[in-house]
Amino acid sequence: MYASILVALDGSDQSMFALNHARAIAQCFGSKLILVHAFPHTSDLRDSIEYNNLVALRIKRGEEIIETARKQLGRTSIKVDEDLLEGPASEAILSVAATRKCDLIVMGSRGMGSVKGMVFGSVSTKVSHYAACPVMVVR
Amino acid sequence: MFKHILLPTDGSVLSEGAIRKGVHLAKSMKAKITGISVMPEQKYYLYQTDIIVQVKEETVKQHRMQVNRNLAFIEKAAKEAGVPCETFCDSCDYPYEAIIRVAEKRACDLIMMASHGQRGIKGLLLGSETQKVLTHSKIPVLVVR
């Protein structure tokens, strides 16, 4: 039923809860997990001398988040793949879900961008609205 | 991991699809399911004149029939799959409130519902009740398409 499951990670506790739920489903259905992290555009600072450092920092942070997630999964027979992208989180999640033909997206209801979407995160709102596949929102 | 899945239904085609998927998930995870269908409370029948009482009784009867049909669908699907199932009817003018209340009271660990219900695509990209459940639920919600 769920061959590949996308897990959206932003380093928040909620996204780790989401990962636990995704693992449980993956174990049950023998699904593949796709860990996705997106970091914001830095291209507006392209002219700055700090630009390359900033991007490198973002990538490093993203890799750390994915690495933490892999550690949390521990030794498991589940196939795990990852995607680290630059761009708005909701668009990144939706595009990965579409190109990799995911059967389920699992994500936290509110991650790091907590100020704007006080009750319900703006990223999870957008994803649950526009995704073509089922979406599980975890709190 | 999920032990108790709540399946709300309004009898729409999409919610029947969500029920099938919910029953399948419950079977795979050895979980039990609780089906719920919510009837409007119709508090607006305040004035107890004869004719209104008559209309109210008639509508309540119709709603009850619809709810029974909805719940029978869940029971049938669960029985066919051999999944333990309870069904439950609640009266509330705001279905999302009843859904969340029942999910919490019955200690469900997942709410699984269709992206749209009876009111269809009018609710744009995500049905209004689904949207409200997503916003207010503390229990994980799986939106099925």
Short mmCIF file of C-alpha atoms in Angstrom, two decimals:
data_model
loop_
_atom_site.label_atom_id
_atom_site.label_comp_id
_atom_site.label_asym_id
_atom_site.label_seq_id
_atom_site.Cartn_x
_atom_site.Cartn_y
_atom_site.Cartn_z
CA MET A 1 0.00 0.00 0.00
CA TYR A 2 2.86 2.34 0.82
CA ALA A 3 5.92 1.50 -1.28
CA SER A 4 7.77 4.73 -0.65
CA ILE A 5 7.23 7.14 2.21
CA LEU A 6 8.53 10.69 2.26
CA VAL A 7 9.53 12.04 5.66
CA ALA A 8 9.93 15.80 5.86
CA LEU A 9 12.68 16.79 8.29
CA ASP A 10 13.50 20.23 9.62
CA GLY A 11 15.38 19.32 12.77
CA SER A 12 12.40 19.93 15.06
CA ASP A 13 11.17 17.41 17.65
CA GLN A 14 7.92 17.06 15.75
CA SER A 15 9.70 16.00 12.60
CA MET A 16 11.42 13.30 14.66
CA PHE A 17 8.01 12.09 15.90
CA ALA A 18 6.97 12.01 12.27
CA LEU A 19 10.03 9.89 11.52
CA ASN A 20 9.03 7.38 14.22
CA HIS A 21 5.56 7.04 12.75
CA ALA A 22 6.99 6.66 9.26
CA ARG A 23 9.35 3.95 10.46
CA ALA A 24 6.47 2.03 12.03
CA ILE A 25 4.54 2.12 8.77
CA ALA A 26 7.62 1.25 6.72
CA GLN A 27 8.32 -1.77 8.93
CA CYS A 28 4.77 -2.91 8.47
CA PHE A 29 4.64 -2.52 4.69
CA GLY A 30 8.30 -2.99 3.79
CA SER A 31 8.38 0.52 2.38
CA LYS A 32 11.34 2.66 1.43
CA LEU A 33 11.85 5.88 3.39
CA ILE A 34 12.90 9.08 1.68
CA LEU A 35 14.29 11.63 4.10
CA VAL A 36 13.87 15.17 2.79
CA HIS A 37 15.28 18.38 4.12
CA ALA A 38 15.03 21.73 2.37
CA PHE A 39 16.90 24.87 3.32
CA PRO A 40 15.87 28.41 2.37
CA HIS A 41 17.15 30.20 -0.71
CA THR A 42 20.28 32.20 -0.13
CA SER A 43 20.54 33.40 -3.72
CA ASP A 44 19.56 36.95 -2.78
CA LEU A 45 22.99 37.19 -1.14
CA ARG A 46 24.80 35.91 -4.21
CA ASP A 47 26.85 39.10 -4.53
CA SER A 48 28.04 38.93 -0.95
CA ILE A 49 31.49 37.55 -0.20
CA GLU A 50 29.92 35.39 2.48
CA TYR A 51 27.65 33.64 -0.03
CA ASN A 52 29.60 30.43 -0.48
CA ASN A 53 30.12 30.11 3.26
CA LEU A 54 26.42 30.58 3.91
CA VAL A 55 25.41 27.91 1.44
CA ALA A 56 28.05 25.56 2.77
CA LEU A 57 26.73 26.17 6.28
CA ARG A 58 23.16 25.43 5.20
CA ILE A 59 24.23 22.24 3.49
CA LYS A 60 26.24 21.16 6.52
CA ARG A 61 23.26 21.80 8.80
CA GLY A 62 20.98 19.88 6.42
CA GLU A 63 23.36 16.94 6.34
CA GLU A 64 23.46 16.96 10.14
CA ILE A 65 19.66 16.83 10.30
CA ILE A 66 19.52 13.90 7.90
CA GLU A 67 22.34 12.17 9.75
CA THR A 68 20.48 12.55 13.07
CA ALA A 69 17.43 11.04 11.45
CA ARG A 70 19.44 8.10 10.10
CA LYS A 71 20.87 7.56 13.59
CA GLN A 72 17.38 7.61 15.07
CA LEU A 73 16.32 4.95 12.61
CA GLY A 74 19.23 2.86 13.88
CA ARG A 75 20.13 -0.49 12.42
CA THR A 76 17.19 -1.46 10.33
CA SER A 77 16.34 -3.39 7.23
CA ILE A 78 14.35 -0.44 5.90
CA LYS A 79 15.74 1.09 2.71
CA VAL A 80 16.54 4.74 3.30
CA ASP A 81 17.18 7.40 0.72
CA GLU A 82 17.72 11.12 1.16
CA ASP A 83 17.22 14.40 -0.61
CA LEU A 84 18.74 17.71 0.41
CA LEU A 85 17.34 20.65 -1.51
CA GLU A 86 17.46 24.41 -1.61
CA GLY A 87 14.10 26.17 -1.73
CA PRO A 88 10.85 26.72 0.15
CA ALA A 89 10.09 23.61 2.23
CA SER A 90 6.55 23.02 0.98
CA GLU A 91 7.59 23.23 -2.69
CA ALA A 92 10.58 20.97 -2.08
CA ILE A 93 8.45 18.33 -0.33
CA LEU A 94 5.79 18.42 -3.04
CA SER A 95 8.30 18.20 -5.88
CA VAL A 96 10.21 15.29 -4.33
CA ALA A 97 6.90 13.51 -3.61
CA ALA A 98 5.89 13.98 -7.23
CA THR A 99 9.16 13.03 -8.92
CA ARG A 100 9.77 10.01 -6.70
CA LYS A 101 6.13 9.01 -6.85
CA CYS A 102 5.77 8.72 -3.08
CA ASP A 103 2.69 7.00 -1.69
CA LEU A 104 2.65 8.86 1.60
CA ILE A 105 4.08 12.03 3.09
CA VAL A 106 4.67 12.07 6.85
CA MET A 107 5.47 15.36 8.53
CA GLY A 108 5.16 17.30 11.77
CA SER A 109 2.27 19.73 12.08
CA ARG A 110 4.55 22.57 13.02
CA GLY A 111 8.27 22.65 12.67
CA MET A 112 10.79 25.41 12.93
CA GLY A 113 8.75 28.09 11.19
CA SER A 114 6.47 28.42 14.17
CA VAL A 115 5.69 32.12 14.25
CA LYS A 116 3.55 32.51 11.15
CA GLY A 117 1.45 29.40 11.37
CA MET A 118 0.79 29.48 15.08
CA VAL A 119 -1.85 26.78 15.26
CA PHE A 120 -1.00 24.74 12.24
CA GLY A 121 2.30 25.13 10.44
CA SER A 122 2.21 26.84 7.10
CA VAL A 123 4.35 24.14 5.49
CA SER A 124 2.10 21.29 6.59
CA THR A 125 -0.96 23.32 5.55
CA LYS A 126 0.40 23.80 2.04
CA VAL A 127 1.55 20.22 1.68
CA SER A 128 -1.74 18.75 2.89
CA HIS A 129 -3.58 21.00 0.46
CA TYR A 130 -1.55 20.42 -2.66
CA ALA A 131 -0.12 16.90 -2.33
CA ALA A 132 -1.39 14.32 -4.77
CA CYS A 133 -0.77 11.48 -2.29
CA PRO A 134 -1.99 10.88 1.27
CA VAL A 135 -0.44 13.09 3.94
CA MET A 136 0.01 12.21 7.60
CA VAL A 137 0.39 15.15 9.94
CA VAL A 138 1.88 14.31 13.33
CA ARG A 139 1.78 16.49 16.42
CA MET B 1 2.57 1.13 16.01
CA PHE B 2 -0.98 2.30 15.51
CA LYS B 3 -3.33 0.29 17.67
CA HIS B 4 -6.61 2.12 17.31
CA ILE B 5 -7.63 4.00 14.17
CA LEU B 6 -10.59 6.36 14.03
CA LEU B 7 -12.42 6.41 10.71
CA PRO B 8 -14.89 9.28 10.40
CA THR B 9 -17.40 9.04 7.57
CA ASP B 10 -20.11 11.19 6.05
CA GLY B 11 -21.15 8.56 3.55
CA SER B 12 -19.44 10.26 0.58
CA VAL B 13 -17.63 8.26 -2.08
CA LEU B 14 -14.27 9.64 -0.97
CA SER B 15 -14.85 8.71 2.66
CA GLU B 16 -15.73 5.18 1.58
CA GLY B 17 -12.34 5.07 -0.16
CA ALA B 18 -10.69 6.28 3.06
CA ILE B 19 -12.50 3.56 5.01
CA ARG B 20 -11.18 0.84 2.70
CA LYS B 21 -7.65 2.16 3.09
CA GLY B 22 -8.12 2.56 6.84
CA VAL B 23 -9.32 -1.00 7.23
CA HIS B 24 -6.38 -2.21 5.16
CA LEU B 25 -3.92 -0.27 7.31
CA ALA B 26 -5.58 -1.55 10.51
CA LYS B 27 -5.34 -5.11 9.26
CA SER B 28 -1.65 -4.72 8.37
CA MET B 29 -0.86 -3.15 11.74
CA LYS B 30 -3.16 -5.43 13.72
CA ALA B 31 -5.05 -2.41 14.96
CA LYS B 32 -8.72 -2.03 15.78
CA ILE B 33 -10.97 0.59 14.28
CA THR B 34 -13.70 2.85 15.50
CA GLY B 35 -16.06 4.25 12.92
CA ILE B 36 -17.87 7.48 13.58
CA SER B 37 -20.56 9.34 11.74
CA VAL B 38 -21.78 12.69 13.01
CA MET B 39 -25.39 13.85 12.93
CA PRO B 40 -26.23 17.54 13.01
CA GLU B 41 -27.71 18.56 16.35
CA GLN B 42 -29.97 21.20 14.82
CA LYS B 43 -30.15 23.55 17.71
CA TYR B 44 -31.98 25.99 15.48
CA TYR B 45 -35.25 24.16 16.03
CA LEU B 46 -35.88 26.33 19.04
CA TYR B 47 -39.51 27.16 18.64
CA GLN B 48 -41.55 24.14 19.50
CA THR B 49 -44.58 24.69 17.30
CA ASP B 50 -46.34 21.58 16.04
CA ILE B 51 -45.17 21.93 12.47
CA ILE B 52 -41.52 22.44 13.43
CA VAL B 53 -41.56 19.45 15.77
CA GLN B 54 -42.91 17.40 12.90
CA VAL B 55 -40.23 18.66 10.51
CA LYS B 56 -37.54 18.04 13.11
CA GLU B 57 -38.65 14.49 13.75
CA GLU B 58 -38.64 13.83 10.04
CA THR B 59 -35.15 15.25 9.48
CA VAL B 60 -33.72 13.50 12.52
CA LYS B 61 -35.14 10.25 11.19
CA GLN B 62 -33.54 10.85 7.82
CA HIS B 63 -30.18 11.77 9.36
CA ARG B 64 -30.31 8.67 11.54
CA MET B 65 -30.95 6.48 8.50
CA GLN B 66 -28.01 8.06 6.70
CA VAL B 67 -25.74 7.62 9.72
CA ASN B 68 -26.76 3.98 10.06
CA ARG B 69 -25.97 3.41 6.38
CA ASN B 70 -22.56 5.07 6.81
CA LEU B 71 -21.70 3.01 9.86
CA ALA B 72 -22.97 -0.20 8.28
CA PHE B 73 -20.46 0.36 5.46
CA ILE B 74 -17.59 0.51 7.97
CA GLU B 75 -18.83 -2.55 9.85
CA LYS B 76 -19.11 -4.50 6.63
CA ALA B 77 -15.63 -3.50 5.44
CA ALA B 78 -14.12 -4.37 8.84
CA LYS B 79 -15.92 -7.69 9.03
CA GLU B 80 -14.74 -8.69 5.57
CA ALA B 81 -11.14 -7.92 6.55
CA GLY B 82 -11.48 -9.48 9.99
CA VAL B 83 -10.59 -6.24 11.79
CA PRO B 84 -12.14 -5.57 15.22
CA CYS B 85 -14.52 -2.68 14.82
CA GLU B 86 -16.82 -0.51 16.87
CA THR B 87 -19.07 2.15 15.44
CA PHE B 88 -20.34 5.24 17.03
CA CYS B 89 -22.84 7.96 16.23
CA ASP B 90 -22.51 11.41 17.70
CA SER B 91 -24.66 14.52 17.42
CA CYS B 92 -22.86 17.78 16.93
CA ASP B 93 -23.30 20.73 14.61
CA TYR B 94 -19.56 20.83 14.05
CA PRO B 95 -18.44 17.38 12.89
CA TYR B 96 -14.75 18.10 13.49
CA GLU B 97 -15.40 18.72 17.20
CA ALA B 98 -17.17 15.39 17.57
CA ILE B 99 -14.41 13.61 15.61
CA ILE B 100 -11.66 14.98 17.84
CA ARG B 101 -13.69 14.47 21.02
CA VAL B 102 -14.38 10.83 20.22
CA ALA B 103 -10.78 10.22 19.11
CA GLU B 104 -9.49 11.54 22.43
CA LYS B 105 -12.13 9.85 24.59
CA ARG B 106 -11.56 6.49 22.97
CA ALA B 107 -7.77 6.90 22.99
CA CYS B 108 -7.35 6.51 19.25
CA ASP B 109 -3.80 6.98 17.99
CA LEU B 110 -4.63 7.90 14.40
CA ILE B 111 -7.47 9.66 12.62
CA MET B 112 -7.73 8.65 8.99
CA MET B 113 -10.07 10.62 6.79
CA ALA B 114 -10.72 11.62 3.20
CA SER B 115 -9.47 14.94 1.85
CA HIS B 116 -13.02 15.91 0.95
CA GLY B 117 -16.43 14.83 2.10
CA GLN B 118 -20.01 15.30 1.13
CA ARG B 119 -19.54 18.92 0.17
CA GLY B 120 -16.98 17.88 -2.42
CA ILE B 121 -14.52 20.07 -4.24
CA LYS B 122 -16.44 23.17 -3.18
CA GLY B 123 -14.17 23.15 -0.15
CA LEU B 124 -11.37 23.82 -2.65
CA LEU B 125 -8.17 21.91 -2.08
CA LEU B 126 -8.97 20.44 1.28
CA GLY B 127 -12.45 19.87 2.66
CA SER B 128 -13.46 22.15 5.47
CA GLU B 129 -13.95 19.47 8.11
CA THR B 130 -10.67 17.77 7.20
CA GLN B 131 -8.93 21.12 7.46
CA LYS B 132 -10.43 21.73 10.91
CA VAL B 133 -9.55 18.27 12.17
CA LEU B 134 -5.97 18.80 10.95
CA THR B 135 -5.80 22.14 12.70
CA HIS B 136 -7.21 21.10 16.04
CA SER B 137 -6.29 17.44 16.51
CA LYS B 138 -3.46 16.49 18.84
CA ILE B 139 -3.59 12.97 17.43
CA PRO B 140 -1.85 12.24 14.10
CA VAL B 141 -4.14 12.70 11.11
CA LEU B 142 -3.78 10.88 7.81
CA VAL B 143 -5.49 12.63 4.92
CA VAL B 144 -6.38 10.16 2.18
CA ARG B 145 -6.89 11.10 -1.46
#
